[in-house]
Amino acid sequence: MVQFDEQLRCLVTEACGHPIGSPQRQKLLTQIIRLTASRLWRESVPYYQDALQQTWLYFCRNVCDGMTGQTYDPTYGSVITWLNAYLKRRLQDFYLDQNREQATTVPLRVRQSTSGGTSEAIDPVDNLPANPQVPPILEDLETWVQTDSEGELCRTYIKGRPDVNCQVLILKRLPPEVSWRELSEEFGLSIPTLSSFYQRQCLPRLRKFAQLEGLL
């Protein structure tokens, strides 16, 4: 394990020695992700992959340049320890958000059903704004989504709303992410409806792409 941690530190040092956005840095960051993916903290929760995706975004933004947080410092621990600490924080955030959603939306729905109202329950969950710069490692993902060569992403949409499909939502959720609240206002759909569709339909397709690229 010590030898593995040293290998990762060397790869990080080498990657950070190349200019941001360069093919050399992108290649090394991808290599680090492939080496660390199977060693990260695992949990059997529906929002795990979303938290993992945020962890990789954080890694790409901050391992060298500290765009949205502190630059990785090897004196405080290994790359795995650093990533796991962030991943666990995101999992905790999702857990708390889920509890807030249940506590807020269930009473609203009960009240609406008794009064005969048709308005959607409001989910208080929102996202912090992200750094506008797209990490170079995500450029291939964005190209894949925009191209949608087989049309699968466009064909997968919320019932009765072909304009709200996986291609649109994935692009909206790539950095800089559009918050669920803004998407709810834009499309006239509740946050739980959008978030549930994203987790059930969009995330599995993102995972499939990442697996084909050797990132998971």
Coordinates of C-alpha atoms in Angstrom, one line a residue, residues 2-212:
V2 CA 2.9 2.4 0.8
Q3 CA 4.4 1.7 -2.6
F4 CA 1.0 2.3 -4.3
D5 CA 0.5 5.7 -2.4
E6 CA 4.0 6.7 -3.5
Q7 CA 3.2 5.8 -7.1
L8 CA 0.1 8.0 -6.9
R9 CA 2.1 10.9 -5.4
C10 CA 4.6 10.7 -8.2
L11 CA 1.9 10.7 -10.8
V12 CA 0.3 13.7 -9.2
T13 CA 3.6 15.6 -9.2
E14 CA 4.2 14.7 -12.8
A15 CA 0.6 15.7 -13.9
C16 CA 0.9 19.0 -12.1
G17 CA 4.2 19.7 -13.9
H18 CA 2.3 20.0 -17.2
P19 CA 0.1 23.0 -18.2
I20 CA -3.6 23.0 -17.3
G21 CA -5.6 21.6 -20.3
S22 CA -2.6 19.9 -21.9
P23 CA -3.0 16.4 -23.2
Q24 CA -0.1 15.2 -21.0
R25 CA -1.9 16.4 -17.8
Q26 CA -5.2 14.9 -19.0
K27 CA -3.6 11.5 -19.7
L28 CA -2.0 11.4 -16.2
L29 CA -5.2 12.5 -14.4
T30 CA -7.1 9.8 -16.2
Q31 CA -4.4 7.2 -15.2
I32 CA -4.7 8.3 -11.5
I33 CA -8.5 8.0 -11.7
R34 CA -8.3 4.5 -13.1
L35 CA -5.8 3.4 -10.4
T36 CA -7.8 4.9 -7.5
A37 CA -11.4 4.1 -8.6
S38 CA -11.6 0.6 -7.2
R39 CA -10.0 1.7 -3.8
L40 CA -12.4 4.4 -2.9
W41 CA -15.1 4.2 -0.1
R42 CA -18.2 2.4 -1.2
E43 CA -21.8 2.6 0.0
S44 CA -25.0 1.0 -1.3
V45 CA -27.1 4.1 -1.6
P46 CA -28.9 5.5 -4.7
Y47 CA -27.0 8.7 -4.6
Y48 CA -23.5 7.2 -4.4
Q49 CA -22.7 7.6 -8.1
D50 CA -23.7 11.3 -8.0
A51 CA -21.4 11.8 -5.1
L52 CA -18.6 9.9 -6.9
Q53 CA -19.0 12.1 -9.9
Q54 CA -18.7 15.2 -7.8
T55 CA -15.6 13.7 -6.2
W56 CA -13.9 13.3 -9.6
L57 CA -14.8 16.8 -10.6
Y58 CA -13.3 18.0 -7.3
F59 CA -10.2 16.0 -8.0
C60 CA -9.7 17.4 -11.5
R61 CA -10.2 21.0 -10.3
N62 CA -8.1 20.9 -7.2
V63 CA -5.4 18.3 -7.3
C64 CA -3.0 20.8 -9.0
D65 CA -4.6 24.2 -9.1
G66 CA -7.0 24.5 -6.2
M67 CA -9.8 26.0 -8.3
T68 CA -12.6 25.4 -5.9
G69 CA -10.8 24.1 -2.8
Q70 CA -7.3 23.6 -1.4
T71 CA -4.7 22.0 -3.6
Y72 CA -3.8 18.4 -2.7
D73 CA -1.0 18.4 -0.1
P74 CA 0.7 15.0 0.2
T75 CA 2.0 15.8 3.7
Y76 CA -1.5 15.5 5.0
G77 CA -2.2 12.0 3.6
S78 CA -2.4 9.9 0.5
V79 CA -4.5 10.7 -2.6
I80 CA -6.9 7.9 -1.5
T81 CA -7.4 9.5 1.9
W82 CA -7.9 12.9 0.4
L83 CA -10.5 11.7 -2.1
N84 CA -12.3 9.5 0.5
A85 CA -12.6 12.5 2.9
Y86 CA -14.3 14.5 0.1
L87 CA -16.5 11.6 -1.0
K88 CA -17.8 11.0 2.5
R89 CA -18.7 14.6 2.9
R90 CA -20.6 14.6 -0.3
L91 CA -22.4 11.4 0.7
Q92 CA -23.3 13.0 4.0
D93 CA -24.7 16.1 2.1
F94 CA -26.8 13.8 -0.1
Y95 CA -28.1 12.0 3.0
L96 CA -29.1 15.3 4.7
D97 CA -30.6 16.6 1.5
Q98 CA -32.7 13.4 1.1
N99 CA -34.0 13.7 4.7
R100 CA -34.8 17.4 4.2
E101 CA -36.7 16.5 0.9
Q102 CA -38.7 13.8 2.6
A103 CA -39.5 16.0 5.6
T104 CA -40.6 18.9 3.3
T105 CA -42.3 17.3 0.4
V106 CA -44.4 14.6 2.2
P107 CA -46.4 17.1 4.3
L108 CA -46.9 19.3 1.3
R109 CA -48.2 16.4 -0.8
V110 CA -50.6 15.4 1.9
R111 CA -52.0 18.9 2.2
Q112 CA -52.3 19.2 -1.5
S113 CA -54.2 15.9 -1.9
T114 CA -56.8 16.9 0.7
S115 CA -57.3 20.4 -0.8
G116 CA -57.4 19.2 -4.4
G117 CA -54.6 21.5 -5.5
T118 CA -52.4 20.5 -8.5
S119 CA -49.2 22.5 -7.8
E120 CA -46.0 20.5 -7.3
A121 CA -44.3 20.1 -3.9
I122 CA -41.1 22.2 -3.6
D123 CA -37.9 20.5 -2.8
P124 CA -35.5 22.8 -0.7
V125 CA -32.4 21.0 -2.1
D126 CA -30.2 23.2 -4.1
N127 CA -26.6 23.1 -5.3
L128 CA -23.7 25.4 -4.7
P129 CA -22.4 27.2 -7.8
A130 CA -19.4 25.5 -9.5
N131 CA -16.3 26.9 -11.0
P132 CA -17.1 27.7 -14.7
Q133 CA -13.9 26.1 -16.0
V134 CA -14.5 22.5 -17.3
P135 CA -11.7 20.1 -16.3
P136 CA -9.9 18.8 -19.4
I137 CA -10.8 15.2 -18.5
L138 CA -14.5 16.0 -18.9
E139 CA -14.1 17.3 -22.5
D140 CA -14.6 13.8 -23.9
L141 CA -17.7 13.4 -21.8
E142 CA -19.2 16.6 -23.1
T143 CA -18.4 15.7 -26.7
W144 CA -20.0 12.3 -26.2
V145 CA -23.2 13.8 -24.8
Q146 CA -23.4 16.5 -27.5
T147 CA -22.8 14.1 -30.3
D148 CA -25.2 11.4 -29.0
S149 CA -24.3 9.3 -32.0
E150 CA -27.0 6.7 -31.5
G151 CA -29.7 9.1 -30.3
E152 CA -30.1 7.2 -27.0
L153 CA -29.8 10.3 -24.8
C154 CA -32.4 12.3 -26.8
R155 CA -34.8 9.3 -26.9
T156 CA -34.7 9.0 -23.1
Y157 CA -37.0 11.7 -21.7
I158 CA -39.5 12.4 -19.0
K159 CA -42.9 11.1 -20.0
G160 CA -44.7 13.7 -22.2
R161 CA -41.7 16.0 -22.1
P162 CA -39.3 15.1 -25.0
D163 CA -37.6 18.5 -24.4
V164 CA -36.4 17.2 -21.0
N165 CA -34.2 14.4 -22.0
C166 CA -30.9 12.9 -20.8
Q167 CA -28.8 14.8 -23.3
V168 CA -30.3 18.1 -22.0
L169 CA -30.0 17.3 -18.3
I170 CA -26.5 15.8 -18.4
L171 CA -25.2 18.9 -20.3
K172 CA -27.0 21.1 -17.7
R173 CA -25.4 19.3 -14.9
L174 CA -21.8 19.4 -16.2
P175 CA -19.7 22.2 -14.8
P176 CA -20.8 24.9 -14.3
E177 CA -23.8 23.0 -13.0
V178 CA -27.2 24.5 -13.3
S179 CA -29.0 24.0 -9.9
W180 CA -32.0 21.7 -9.6
R181 CA -34.0 24.7 -8.5
E182 CA -33.2 26.6 -11.7
L183 CA -34.0 23.6 -13.8
S184 CA -37.3 23.2 -12.0
E185 CA -38.2 26.8 -12.9
E186 CA -36.9 26.5 -16.5
F187 CA -38.9 23.3 -17.3
G188 CA -41.9 23.8 -15.0
L189 CA -41.3 20.4 -13.3
S190 CA -40.7 19.6 -9.6
I191 CA -37.2 19.1 -8.3
P192 CA -38.0 15.5 -7.2
T193 CA -39.3 14.7 -10.7
L194 CA -36.1 16.0 -12.3
S195 CA -33.7 14.5 -9.8
S196 CA -35.4 11.1 -9.8
F197 CA -35.3 10.9 -13.6
Y198 CA -31.7 11.9 -13.6
Q199 CA -30.7 9.2 -11.1
R200 CA -32.8 6.5 -12.8
Q201 CA -32.1 7.2 -16.4
C202 CA -29.1 9.6 -16.9
L203 CA -26.6 8.4 -14.3
P204 CA -26.7 4.7 -15.5
R205 CA -25.7 6.0 -19.0
L206 CA -23.0 8.2 -17.6
R207 CA -21.6 5.2 -15.7
K208 CA -21.7 3.1 -18.8
F209 CA -19.7 5.7 -20.7
A210 CA -17.2 6.0 -17.8
Q211 CA -16.8 2.2 -17.8
L212 CA -16.2 2.1 -21.5

